Amino acid sequence: MTMVQVSREAARQIPAEGLYLDDLQAGQRFTTGTYRLDEAQIKAFAVQFDPQPFHTDEHAAERTFFKGLVASGWHTAAITMRLNVESGPPLAGGFVGAGGEVSWAAPVRPGDVLHVESEVVEVTPSRTRRDRGTIVLLSRTINQRGDVVLVQKARLVVLRKAAA
Amino acid sequence: MTMVQVSREAARQIPAEGLYLDDLQAGQRFTTGTYRLDEAQIKAFAVQFDPQPFHTDEHAAERTFFKGLVASGWHTAAITMRLNVESGPPLAGGFVGAGGEVSWAAPVRPGDVLHVESEVVEVTPSRTRRDRGTIVLLSRTINQRGDVVLVQKARLVVLRKAAA
């Protein structure tokens, strides 16, 4: 697939097996590679998951709230996940989300190039299970003009070294 | 596409042009049709948007947190959107989300059949724009055993009749 251009900026002091809860602390920041979105991708996602005229038909989209074709918010959220999984914080157990908040701050249009900047804002060991804990990761998905298009505060389940 | 079976239970007293903010009040409930998810769909979504072993490879998935293949949470969220758009509240201007909260309450596995039950919990006319307002819609995505797999509280922008 050629739709993703991800340049992993990790590999610094990050252990090969990835980051455990024990390695994480509030304030740590991560920046992903980029993802370019085109009209065909926007329509293909929307036909499957969000079949509304402002996501599927550029002419009909002109007469809507958005004044033109825009990506489904769930498409932007899914791309944010892809970027985080491939080039965000390299979590040892992977990205396992328990939930969170998401807000769509600006529309995403064909040709936009997105990346994600994220920050660990909370690290909480489980009280009952010594092999895991949760973190809150605040992610901002940003376009080529620097506009934030999505803000997400995700609660993720992260393994502790005790689990390894 | 045969992956969606949606039975619209609407068409009762709902106006042909759909529901405006003026037609909505807290306590209104909606139930969608159903969507059956198989292994191929789970993997196809994951390869594009959430390439982690517990979503892409049933053998590797056995050795993870989930003890078997599970759908990406963003896939479940996208299916929830599809069900709501096609057979949830028939909003006049469509489903335009500003943001919200999502939590993944239980894993979704191959063969699961999902539907969405939602309830209007807040209706707020805009103070500055007489043609619109927002609602908060609480949606529960439920599998064939009655387990809630996703809970979502969405802030949606809804048109007022003044806009028509």
Coordinates of C-alpha atoms in Angstrom, one line a residue, chain A residues 1 3-4 35 44-52 54-55 65-66 72 74-75 77-79 81-83 85-86 93-105 132 152 155 157 159, chain B residues 1 3-4 35 44-52 54-55 65-66 72 74-75 77-79 81-83 85-86 93-105 132 152 155 157 159:
Chain A
M1 CA 0.0 0.0 0.0
M3 CA -1.2 5.4 1.0
V4 CA 0.9 5.7 4.1
Y35 CA -0.4 10.1 6.1
A44 CA -14.1 4.4 0.0
F45 CA -14.1 4.7 3.8
A46 CA -17.4 6.6 3.7
V47 CA -19.2 4.1 1.5
Q48 CA -18.4 1.4 4.0
F49 CA -18.9 3.2 7.2
D50 CA -20.3 6.7 6.9
P51 CA -22.4 7.0 3.8
Q52 CA -23.4 10.7 3.9
F54 CA -20.5 15.3 2.4
H55 CA -18.2 12.2 2.5
F65 CA -22.7 22.3 6.1
F66 CA -19.2 21.5 5.0
S72 CA -15.6 11.0 8.0
W74 CA -14.1 8.1 12.1
H75 CA -11.7 8.0 9.1
A77 CA -9.7 8.8 14.0
A78 CA -8.7 5.5 12.3
I79 CA -5.8 7.3 10.5
M81 CA -4.7 5.1 15.2
R82 CA -2.6 3.9 12.3
L83 CA -0.1 6.7 12.7
V85 CA 0.5 2.3 16.0
E86 CA 3.2 2.6 13.3
G93 CA 1.9 -4.7 24.4
G94 CA 0.6 -2.6 21.6
F95 CA -2.1 0.0 21.6
V96 CA -5.0 -1.3 23.6
G97 CA -7.6 1.4 24.2
A98 CA -10.1 1.3 27.0
G99 CA -11.8 4.4 25.9
G100 CA -11.4 8.2 25.7
E101 CA -12.6 11.4 24.4
V102 CA -12.4 12.6 20.8
S103 CA -13.2 15.9 19.2
W104 CA -13.1 16.9 15.6
A105 CA -11.7 20.4 15.6
R132 CA -0.4 -3.7 33.9
Q152 CA -8.0 12.7 21.4
R155 CA -7.0 5.7 28.1
V157 CA -3.9 -0.4 28.9
L159 CA 1.9 -3.8 30.4
Chain B
M1 CA -22.0 -5.0 -0.5
M3 CA -21.8 -7.0 4.8
V4 CA -24.6 -4.9 6.1
Y35 CA -24.3 -5.6 11.2
A44 CA -9.1 -5.8 6.2
F45 CA -9.9 -2.9 8.5
A46 CA -6.9 -3.6 10.8
V47 CA -4.4 -3.9 7.9
Q48 CA -5.4 -0.4 6.8
F49 CA -5.9 1.3 10.1
D50 CA -4.8 -0.7 13.1
P51 CA -2.1 -3.2 12.1
Q52 CA -1.6 -5.1 15.4
F54 CA -4.6 -9.2 17.8
H55 CA -6.5 -7.6 14.9
F65 CA -4.1 -9.8 26.0
F66 CA -7.2 -10.7 24.0
S72 CA -10.1 -2.8 16.2
W74 CA -12.1 2.0 15.6
H75 CA -13.7 -0.6 13.4
A77 CA -16.8 2.7 16.2
A78 CA -17.1 3.0 12.4
I79 CA -19.7 0.2 12.3
M81 CA -21.6 5.1 12.8
R82 CA -22.8 3.1 9.8
L83 CA -25.7 1.7 11.8
V85 CA -26.5 6.8 9.7
E86 CA -28.5 4.1 8.0
G93 CA -28.9 17.4 8.2
G94 CA -27.2 14.1 8.6
F95 CA -24.9 12.9 11.4
V96 CA -22.4 15.7 12.0
G97 CA -20.3 14.9 15.1
A98 CA -18.4 17.6 17.0
G99 CA -16.9 15.1 19.4
G100 CA -17.7 12.9 22.3
E101 CA -16.6 10.1 24.5
V102 CA -16.2 6.5 23.5
S103 CA -15.5 3.4 25.6
W104 CA -14.9 -0.1 24.5
A105 CA -16.7 -2.3 27.0
R132 CA -28.7 25.0 14.5
Q152 CA -20.6 6.4 23.0
R155 CA -22.2 15.7 20.5
V157 CA -24.7 19.4 15.3
L159 CA -30.2 21.8 12.1

